PDB file of C-alpha atoms in Angstrom:
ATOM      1  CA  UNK A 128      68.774-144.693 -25.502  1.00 91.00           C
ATOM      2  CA  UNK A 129      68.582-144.386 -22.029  1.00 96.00           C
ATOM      3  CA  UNK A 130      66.127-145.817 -19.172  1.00 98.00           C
ATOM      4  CA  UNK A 131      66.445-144.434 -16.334  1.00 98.00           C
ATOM      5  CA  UNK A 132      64.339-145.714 -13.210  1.00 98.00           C
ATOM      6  CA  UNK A 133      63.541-142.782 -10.173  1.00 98.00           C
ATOM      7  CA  UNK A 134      62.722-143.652  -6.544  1.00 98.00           C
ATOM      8  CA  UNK A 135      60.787-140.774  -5.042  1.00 98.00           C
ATOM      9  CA  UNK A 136      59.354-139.253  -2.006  1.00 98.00           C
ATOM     10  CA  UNK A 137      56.336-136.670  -1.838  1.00 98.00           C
ATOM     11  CA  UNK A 138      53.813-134.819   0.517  1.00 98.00           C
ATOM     12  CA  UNK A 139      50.740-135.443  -1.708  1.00 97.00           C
ATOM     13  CA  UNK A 140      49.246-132.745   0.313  1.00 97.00           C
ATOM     14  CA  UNK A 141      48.851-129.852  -2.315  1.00 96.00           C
ATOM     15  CA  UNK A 142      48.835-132.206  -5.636  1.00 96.00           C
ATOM     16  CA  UNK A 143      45.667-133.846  -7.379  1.00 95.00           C
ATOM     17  CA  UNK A 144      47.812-137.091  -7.578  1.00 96.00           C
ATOM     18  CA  UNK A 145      50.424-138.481  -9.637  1.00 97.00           C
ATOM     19  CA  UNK A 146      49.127-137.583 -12.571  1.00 92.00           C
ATOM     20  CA  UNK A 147      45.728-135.958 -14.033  1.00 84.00           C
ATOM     21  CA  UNK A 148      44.292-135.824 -17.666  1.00 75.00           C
ATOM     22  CA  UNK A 149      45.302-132.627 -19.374  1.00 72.00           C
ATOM     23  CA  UNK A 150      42.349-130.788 -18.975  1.00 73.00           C
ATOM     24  CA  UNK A 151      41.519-131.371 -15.454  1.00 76.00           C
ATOM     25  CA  UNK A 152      44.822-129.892 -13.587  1.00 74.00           C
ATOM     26  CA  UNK A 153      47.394-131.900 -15.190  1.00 82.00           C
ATOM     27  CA  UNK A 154      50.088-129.210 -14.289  1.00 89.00           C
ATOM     28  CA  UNK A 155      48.830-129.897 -10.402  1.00 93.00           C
ATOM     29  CA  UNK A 156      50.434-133.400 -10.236  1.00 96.00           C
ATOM     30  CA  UNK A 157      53.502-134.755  -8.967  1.00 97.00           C
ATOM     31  CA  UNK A 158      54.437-136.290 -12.375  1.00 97.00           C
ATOM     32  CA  UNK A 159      53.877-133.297 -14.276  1.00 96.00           C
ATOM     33  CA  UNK A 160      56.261-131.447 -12.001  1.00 97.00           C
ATOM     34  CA  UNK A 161      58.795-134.157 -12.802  1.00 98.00           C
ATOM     35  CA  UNK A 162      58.192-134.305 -16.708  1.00 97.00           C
ATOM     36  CA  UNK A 163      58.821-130.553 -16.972  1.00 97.00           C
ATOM     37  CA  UNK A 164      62.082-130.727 -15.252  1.00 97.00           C
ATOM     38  CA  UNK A 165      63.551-133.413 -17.392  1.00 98.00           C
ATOM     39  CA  UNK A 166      61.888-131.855 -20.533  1.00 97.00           C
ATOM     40  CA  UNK A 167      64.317-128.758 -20.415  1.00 96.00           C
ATOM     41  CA  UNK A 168      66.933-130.703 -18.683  1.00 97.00           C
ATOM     42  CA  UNK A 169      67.370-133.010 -21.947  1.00 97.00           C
ATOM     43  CA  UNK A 170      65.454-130.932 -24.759  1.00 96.00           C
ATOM     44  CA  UNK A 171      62.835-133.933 -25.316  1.00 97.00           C
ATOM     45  CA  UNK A 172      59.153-135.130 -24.788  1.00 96.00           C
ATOM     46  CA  UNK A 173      59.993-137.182 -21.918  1.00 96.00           C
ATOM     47  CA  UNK A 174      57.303-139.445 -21.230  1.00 96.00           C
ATOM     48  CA  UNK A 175      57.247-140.880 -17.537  1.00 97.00           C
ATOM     49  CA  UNK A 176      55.795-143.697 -16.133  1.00 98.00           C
ATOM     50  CA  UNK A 177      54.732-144.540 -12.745  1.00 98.00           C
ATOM     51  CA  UNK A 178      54.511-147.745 -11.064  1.00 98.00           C
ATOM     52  CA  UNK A 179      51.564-146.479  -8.862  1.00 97.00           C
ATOM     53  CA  UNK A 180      48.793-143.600  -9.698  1.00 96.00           C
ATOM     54  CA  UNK A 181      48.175-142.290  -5.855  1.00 97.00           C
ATOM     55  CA  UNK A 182      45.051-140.131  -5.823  1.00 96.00           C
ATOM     56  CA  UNK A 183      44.835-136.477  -4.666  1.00 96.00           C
ATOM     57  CA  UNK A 184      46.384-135.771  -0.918  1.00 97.00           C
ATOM     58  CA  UNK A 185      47.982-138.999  -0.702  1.00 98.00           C
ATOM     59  CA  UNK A 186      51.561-139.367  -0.311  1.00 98.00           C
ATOM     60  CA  UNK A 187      54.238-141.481  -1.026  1.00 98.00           C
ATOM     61  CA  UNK A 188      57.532-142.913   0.992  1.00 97.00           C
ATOM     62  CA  UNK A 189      58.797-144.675  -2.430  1.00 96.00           C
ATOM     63  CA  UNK A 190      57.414-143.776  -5.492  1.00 98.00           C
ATOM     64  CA  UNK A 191      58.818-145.983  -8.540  1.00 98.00           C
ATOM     65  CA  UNK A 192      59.149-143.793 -12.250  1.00 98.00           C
ATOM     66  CA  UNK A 193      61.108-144.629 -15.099  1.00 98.00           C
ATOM     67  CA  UNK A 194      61.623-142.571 -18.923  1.00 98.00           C
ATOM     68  CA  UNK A 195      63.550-143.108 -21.856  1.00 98.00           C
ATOM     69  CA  UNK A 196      65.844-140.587 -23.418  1.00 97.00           C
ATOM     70  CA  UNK A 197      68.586-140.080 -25.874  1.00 96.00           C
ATOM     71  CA  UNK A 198      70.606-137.800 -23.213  1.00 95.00           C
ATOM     72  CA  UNK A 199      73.708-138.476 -22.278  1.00 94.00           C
ATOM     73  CA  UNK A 200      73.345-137.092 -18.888  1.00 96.00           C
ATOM     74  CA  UNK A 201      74.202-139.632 -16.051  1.00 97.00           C
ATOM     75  CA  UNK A 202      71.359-140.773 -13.777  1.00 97.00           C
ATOM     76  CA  UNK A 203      73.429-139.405 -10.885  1.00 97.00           C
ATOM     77  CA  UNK A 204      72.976-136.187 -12.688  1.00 98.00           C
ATOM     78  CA  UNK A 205      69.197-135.902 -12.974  1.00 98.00           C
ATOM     79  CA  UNK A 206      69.190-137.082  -9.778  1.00 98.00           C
ATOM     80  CA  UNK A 207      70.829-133.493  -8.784  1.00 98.00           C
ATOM     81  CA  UNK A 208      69.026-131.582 -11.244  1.00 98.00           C
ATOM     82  CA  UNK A 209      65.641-132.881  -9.997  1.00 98.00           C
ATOM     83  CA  UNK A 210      66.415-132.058  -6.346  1.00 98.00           C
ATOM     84  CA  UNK A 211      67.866-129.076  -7.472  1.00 98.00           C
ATOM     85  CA  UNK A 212      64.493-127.970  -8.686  1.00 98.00           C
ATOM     86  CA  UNK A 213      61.606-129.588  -8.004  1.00 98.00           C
ATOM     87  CA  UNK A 214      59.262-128.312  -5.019  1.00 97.00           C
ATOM     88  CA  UNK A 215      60.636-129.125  -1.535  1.00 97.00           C
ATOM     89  CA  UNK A 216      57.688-131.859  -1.164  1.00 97.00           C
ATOM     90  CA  UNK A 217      58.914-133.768  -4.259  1.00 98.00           C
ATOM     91  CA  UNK A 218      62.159-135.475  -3.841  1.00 98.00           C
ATOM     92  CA  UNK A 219      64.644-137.973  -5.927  1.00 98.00           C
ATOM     93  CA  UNK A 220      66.426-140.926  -3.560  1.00 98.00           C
ATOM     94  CA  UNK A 221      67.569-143.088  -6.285  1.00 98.00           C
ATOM     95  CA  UNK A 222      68.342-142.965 -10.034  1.00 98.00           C
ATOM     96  CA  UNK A 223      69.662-145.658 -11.853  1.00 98.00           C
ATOM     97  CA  UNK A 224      70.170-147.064 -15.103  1.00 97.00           C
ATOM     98  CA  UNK A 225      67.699-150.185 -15.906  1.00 98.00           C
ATOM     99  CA  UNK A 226      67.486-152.830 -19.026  1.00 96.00           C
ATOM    100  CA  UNK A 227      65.521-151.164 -22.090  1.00 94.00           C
ATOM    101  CA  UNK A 228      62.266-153.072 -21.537  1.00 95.00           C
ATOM    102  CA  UNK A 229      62.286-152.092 -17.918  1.00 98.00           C
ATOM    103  CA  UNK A 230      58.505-150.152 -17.389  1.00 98.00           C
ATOM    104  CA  UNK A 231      57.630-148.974 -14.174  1.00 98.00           C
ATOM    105  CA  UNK A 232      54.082-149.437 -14.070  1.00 97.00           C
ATOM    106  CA  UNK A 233      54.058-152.471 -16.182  1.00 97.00           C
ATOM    107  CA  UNK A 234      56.610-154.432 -14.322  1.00 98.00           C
ATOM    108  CA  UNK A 235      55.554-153.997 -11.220  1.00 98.00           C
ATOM    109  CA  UNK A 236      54.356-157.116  -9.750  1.00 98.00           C
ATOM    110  CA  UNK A 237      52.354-155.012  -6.694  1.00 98.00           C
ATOM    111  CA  UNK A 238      52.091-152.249  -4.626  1.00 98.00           C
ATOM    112  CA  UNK A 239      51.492-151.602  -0.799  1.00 98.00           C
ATOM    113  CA  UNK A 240      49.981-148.301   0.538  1.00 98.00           C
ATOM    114  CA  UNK A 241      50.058-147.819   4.676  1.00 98.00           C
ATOM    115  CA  UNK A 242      47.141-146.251   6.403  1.00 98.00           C
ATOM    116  CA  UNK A 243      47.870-144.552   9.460  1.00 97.00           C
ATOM    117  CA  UNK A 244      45.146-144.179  12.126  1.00 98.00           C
ATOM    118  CA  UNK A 245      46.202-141.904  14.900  1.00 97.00           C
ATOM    119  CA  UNK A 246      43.998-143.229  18.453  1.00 97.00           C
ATOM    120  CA  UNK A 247      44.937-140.741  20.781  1.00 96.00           C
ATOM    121  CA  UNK A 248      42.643-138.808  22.551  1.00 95.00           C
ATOM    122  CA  UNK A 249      44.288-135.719  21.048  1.00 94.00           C
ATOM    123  CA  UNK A 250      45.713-135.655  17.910  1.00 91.00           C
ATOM    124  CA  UNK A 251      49.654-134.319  17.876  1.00 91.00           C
ATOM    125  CA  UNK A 252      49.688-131.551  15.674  1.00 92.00           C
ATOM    126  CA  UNK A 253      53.173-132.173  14.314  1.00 94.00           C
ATOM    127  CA  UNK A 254      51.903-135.674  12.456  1.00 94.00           C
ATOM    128  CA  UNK A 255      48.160-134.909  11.743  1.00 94.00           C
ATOM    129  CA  UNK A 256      49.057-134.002   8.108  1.00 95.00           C
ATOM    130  CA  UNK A 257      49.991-137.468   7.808  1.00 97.00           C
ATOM    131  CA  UNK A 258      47.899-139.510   9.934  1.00 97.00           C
ATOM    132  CA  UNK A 259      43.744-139.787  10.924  1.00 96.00           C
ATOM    133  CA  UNK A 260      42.007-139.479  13.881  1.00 96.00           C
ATOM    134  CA  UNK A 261      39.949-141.529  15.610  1.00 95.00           C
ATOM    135  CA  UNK A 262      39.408-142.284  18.899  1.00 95.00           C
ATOM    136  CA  UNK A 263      38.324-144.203  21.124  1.00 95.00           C
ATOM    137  CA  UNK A 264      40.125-147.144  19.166  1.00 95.00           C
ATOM    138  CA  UNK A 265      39.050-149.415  16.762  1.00 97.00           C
ATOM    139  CA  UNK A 266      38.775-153.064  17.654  1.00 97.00           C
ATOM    140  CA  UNK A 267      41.576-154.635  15.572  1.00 97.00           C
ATOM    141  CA  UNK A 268      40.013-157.881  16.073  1.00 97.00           C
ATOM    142  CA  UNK A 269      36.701-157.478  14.403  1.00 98.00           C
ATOM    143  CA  UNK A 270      38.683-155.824  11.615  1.00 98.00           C
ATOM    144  CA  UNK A 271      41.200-158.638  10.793  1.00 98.00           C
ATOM    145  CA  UNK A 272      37.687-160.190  10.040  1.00 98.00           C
ATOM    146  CA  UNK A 273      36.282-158.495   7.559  1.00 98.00           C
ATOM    147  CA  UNK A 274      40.064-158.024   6.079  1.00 98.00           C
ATOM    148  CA  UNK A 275      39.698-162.320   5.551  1.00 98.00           C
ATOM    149  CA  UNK A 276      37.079-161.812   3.077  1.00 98.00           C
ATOM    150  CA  UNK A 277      38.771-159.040   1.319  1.00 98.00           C
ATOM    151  CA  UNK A 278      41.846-160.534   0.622  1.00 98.00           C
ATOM    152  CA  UNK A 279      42.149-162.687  -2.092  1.00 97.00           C
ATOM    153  CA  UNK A 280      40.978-162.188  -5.817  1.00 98.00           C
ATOM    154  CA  UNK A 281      37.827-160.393  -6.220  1.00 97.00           C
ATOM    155  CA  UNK A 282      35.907-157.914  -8.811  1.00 97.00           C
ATOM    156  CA  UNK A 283      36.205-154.180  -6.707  1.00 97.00           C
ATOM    157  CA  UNK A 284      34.163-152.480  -8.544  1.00 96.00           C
ATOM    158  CA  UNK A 285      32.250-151.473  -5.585  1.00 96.00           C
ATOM    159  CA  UNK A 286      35.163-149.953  -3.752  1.00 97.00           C
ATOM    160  CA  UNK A 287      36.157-147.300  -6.442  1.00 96.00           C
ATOM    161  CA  UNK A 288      33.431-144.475  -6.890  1.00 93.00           C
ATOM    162  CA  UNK A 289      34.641-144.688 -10.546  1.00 89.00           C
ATOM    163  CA  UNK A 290      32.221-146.321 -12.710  1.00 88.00           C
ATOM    164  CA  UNK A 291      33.535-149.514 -14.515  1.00 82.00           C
ATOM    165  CA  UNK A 292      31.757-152.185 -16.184  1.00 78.00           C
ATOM    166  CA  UNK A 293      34.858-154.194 -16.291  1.00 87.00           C
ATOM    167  CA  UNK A 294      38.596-154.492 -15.805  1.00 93.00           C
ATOM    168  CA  UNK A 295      38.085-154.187 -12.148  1.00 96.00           C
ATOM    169  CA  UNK A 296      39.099-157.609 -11.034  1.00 97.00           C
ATOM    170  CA  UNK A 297      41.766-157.625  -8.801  1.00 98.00           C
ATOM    171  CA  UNK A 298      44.278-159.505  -6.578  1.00 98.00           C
ATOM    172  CA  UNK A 299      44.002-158.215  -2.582  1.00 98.00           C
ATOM    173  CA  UNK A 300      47.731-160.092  -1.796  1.00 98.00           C
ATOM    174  CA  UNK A 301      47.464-159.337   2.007  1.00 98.00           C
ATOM    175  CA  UNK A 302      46.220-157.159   5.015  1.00 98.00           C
ATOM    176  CA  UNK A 303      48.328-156.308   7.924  1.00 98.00           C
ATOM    177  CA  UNK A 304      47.741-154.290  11.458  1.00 98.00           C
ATOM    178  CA  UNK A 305      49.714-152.858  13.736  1.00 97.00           C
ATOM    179  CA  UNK A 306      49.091-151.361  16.918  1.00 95.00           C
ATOM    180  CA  UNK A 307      50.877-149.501  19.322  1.00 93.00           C
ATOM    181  CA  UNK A 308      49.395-147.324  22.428  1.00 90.00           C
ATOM    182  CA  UNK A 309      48.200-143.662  19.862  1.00 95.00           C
ATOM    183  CA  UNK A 310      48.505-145.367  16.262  1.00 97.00           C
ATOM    184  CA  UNK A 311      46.797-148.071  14.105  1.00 98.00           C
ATOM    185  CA  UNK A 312      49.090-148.857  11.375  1.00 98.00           C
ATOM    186  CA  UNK A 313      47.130-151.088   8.139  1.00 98.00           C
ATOM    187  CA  UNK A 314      49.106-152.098   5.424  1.00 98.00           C
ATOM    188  CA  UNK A 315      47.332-153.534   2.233  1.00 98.00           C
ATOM    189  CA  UNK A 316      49.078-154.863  -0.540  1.00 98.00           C
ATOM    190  CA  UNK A 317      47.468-155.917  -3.953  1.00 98.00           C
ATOM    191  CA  UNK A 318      48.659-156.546  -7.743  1.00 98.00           C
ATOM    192  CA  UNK A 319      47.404-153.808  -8.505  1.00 97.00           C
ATOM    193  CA  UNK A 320      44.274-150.743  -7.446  1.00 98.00           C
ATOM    194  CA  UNK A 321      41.569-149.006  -8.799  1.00 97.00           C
ATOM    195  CA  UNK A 322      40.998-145.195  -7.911  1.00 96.00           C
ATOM    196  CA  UNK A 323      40.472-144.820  -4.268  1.00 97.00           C
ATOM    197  CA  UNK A 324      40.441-148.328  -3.769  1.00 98.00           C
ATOM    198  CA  UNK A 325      43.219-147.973  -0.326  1.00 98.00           C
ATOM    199  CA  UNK A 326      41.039-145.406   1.089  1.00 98.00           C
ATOM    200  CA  UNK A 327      37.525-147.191   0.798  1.00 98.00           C
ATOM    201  CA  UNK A 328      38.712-150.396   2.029  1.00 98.00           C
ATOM    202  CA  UNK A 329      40.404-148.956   4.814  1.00 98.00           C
ATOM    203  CA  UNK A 330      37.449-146.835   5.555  1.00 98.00           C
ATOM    204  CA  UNK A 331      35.264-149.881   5.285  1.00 98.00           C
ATOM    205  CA  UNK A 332      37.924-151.949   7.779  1.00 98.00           C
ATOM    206  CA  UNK A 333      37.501-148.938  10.226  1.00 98.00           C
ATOM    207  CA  UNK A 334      33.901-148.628   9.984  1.00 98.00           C
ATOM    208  CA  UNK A 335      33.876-152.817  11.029  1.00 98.00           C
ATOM    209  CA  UNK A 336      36.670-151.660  13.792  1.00 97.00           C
ATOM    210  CA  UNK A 337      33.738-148.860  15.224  1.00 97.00           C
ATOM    211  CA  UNK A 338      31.031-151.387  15.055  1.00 97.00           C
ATOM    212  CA  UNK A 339      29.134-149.642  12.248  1.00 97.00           C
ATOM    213  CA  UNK A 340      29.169-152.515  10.135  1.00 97.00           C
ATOM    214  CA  UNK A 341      30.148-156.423  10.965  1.00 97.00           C
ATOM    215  CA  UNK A 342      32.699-158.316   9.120  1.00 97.00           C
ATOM    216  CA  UNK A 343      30.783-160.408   6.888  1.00 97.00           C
ATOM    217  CA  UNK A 344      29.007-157.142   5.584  1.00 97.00           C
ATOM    218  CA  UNK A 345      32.424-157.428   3.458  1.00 97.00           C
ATOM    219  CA  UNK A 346      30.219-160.180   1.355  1.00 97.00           C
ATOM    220  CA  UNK A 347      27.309-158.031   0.713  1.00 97.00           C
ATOM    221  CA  UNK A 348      29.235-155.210  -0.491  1.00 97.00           C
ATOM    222  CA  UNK A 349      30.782-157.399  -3.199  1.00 97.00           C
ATOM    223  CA  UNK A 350      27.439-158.727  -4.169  1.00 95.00           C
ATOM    224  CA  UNK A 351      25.809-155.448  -4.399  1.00 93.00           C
ATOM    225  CA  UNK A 352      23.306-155.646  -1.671  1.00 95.00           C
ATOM    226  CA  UNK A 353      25.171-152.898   0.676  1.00 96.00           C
ATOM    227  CA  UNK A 354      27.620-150.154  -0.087  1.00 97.00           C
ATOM    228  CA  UNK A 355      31.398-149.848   0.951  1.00 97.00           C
ATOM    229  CA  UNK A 356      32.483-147.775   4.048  1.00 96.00           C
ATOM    230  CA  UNK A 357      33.365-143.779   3.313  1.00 96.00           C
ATOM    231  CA  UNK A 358      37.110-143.623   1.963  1.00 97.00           C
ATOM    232  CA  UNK A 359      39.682-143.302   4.426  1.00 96.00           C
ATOM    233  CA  UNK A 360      41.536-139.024   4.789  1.00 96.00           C
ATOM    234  CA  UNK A 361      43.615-138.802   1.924  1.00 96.00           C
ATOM    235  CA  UNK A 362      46.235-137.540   4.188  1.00 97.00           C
ATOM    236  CA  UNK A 363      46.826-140.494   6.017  1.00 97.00           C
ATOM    237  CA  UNK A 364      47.329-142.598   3.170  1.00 98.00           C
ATOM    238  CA  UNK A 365      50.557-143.244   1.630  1.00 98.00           C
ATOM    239  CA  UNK A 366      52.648-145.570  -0.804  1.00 98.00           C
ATOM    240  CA  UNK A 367      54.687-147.403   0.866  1.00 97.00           C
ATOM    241  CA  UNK A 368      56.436-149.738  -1.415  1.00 96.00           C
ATOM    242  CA  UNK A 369      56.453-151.342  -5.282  1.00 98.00           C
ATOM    243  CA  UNK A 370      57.381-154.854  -5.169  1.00 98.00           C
ATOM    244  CA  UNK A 371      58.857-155.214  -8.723  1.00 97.00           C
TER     245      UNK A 371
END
């Protein structure tokens, strides 16, 4: 047996995520796309696994997947065959060969999505699928406070609008910004995230940036007493990296 391990790009734009249940639009997600390719490619049930689930819209700049099979193809070839014919917002930049107990999702140590914040007065219409818009912009400084009592390990279950009773304790590794004259750049890393979890705390950083809420409101949100920010525009949300 084979295990094969895929680095991947995609435009989450017109997919409900990496991957769905199979009665709720399954065959609308990126992985699903994937798994039918390989399925006729090699004549199995090829089962894939991702090292991050992005949610609907979001995109990613290096995906991490990796599947077992009994092919003999090289991973140079389904590298071709994948390009080849997957959508022209889905593509393969590495395929390699990995140890057998190699799992994407469950080695991966964490993951880091980038939110990009475009602050221009007007919005360049060549980047706004990939970017939000606000302006005037956000005072960096009054967010890098509230991202102080976010970081670290806490229970999240109030920054996912799915309902959990547990499992949703969670290790925030680090929160980054960077500014330049039209774009806010936030990078969050974290062992791992629940369902929207990027988008709500960047929303709820931005919302402290617009002086909606103040920093320590971070506290009361993970006590109960007050409710996270609105989640951040899918579309400028993206993976940026799988630390494995």
């Amino acid at each position: 047996m084979q295990n094969i391990r895929l680095t991947l790009q995609y435009d989450g734009t017109r997919y409900l995520g990496w991957s769905r249940p199979e009665k709720n639009g399954q065959h609308k997600s990126v992985s699903y796309k994937i798994t039918e390719i390989l399925k006729k490619l090699t004549g199995e049930d090829i089962v894939l696994f991702g090292g991050a689930k992005t949610d609907p819209g979001v995109h990613a700049l290096a995906q991490t997947a990796s599947f077992r099979t009994a092919s003999g193809h090289s991973p140079g070839h389904f590298r071709t065959v994948l390009n080849e014919y997957l959508p022209r917002d889905i593509a393969i930049l590495a395929a390699v060969s990995m140890p057998e107990r190699f799992r994407a999702d469950l080695n991966a140590v964490s993951r880091t999505y980038e939110c990009r914040i475009c602050t221009a007065p007007v919005y360049d219409i060549f980047t706004a699928g990939y970017q939000t818009h606000i302006f005037p912009a956000p005072d960096v400084e009054a967010m890098k406070q509230a991202a102080d009592f976010l970081t670290g390990k806490h229970d999240f279950r109030a920054f996912t609008p799915v309902k959990k009773k547990k499992g949703t304790v969670r290790n925030l590794c680090a929160i980054s910004f960077r500014q330049t004259k039209e774009l806010l750049t936030i990078r969050i890393t974290a062992d791992d995230f629940l369902c929207q979890m990027p988008a709500v705390i960047a929303g709820t950083l931005l919302e402290t940036g617009r002086g909606l809420r103040a920093p320590e409101s971070i506290q009361d949100i993970f006590t109960g007493t007050e409710k996270a920010g609105a989640p951040l525009d899918a579309k400028g949300l993206l993976l940026q990296d799988i630390q494995y």
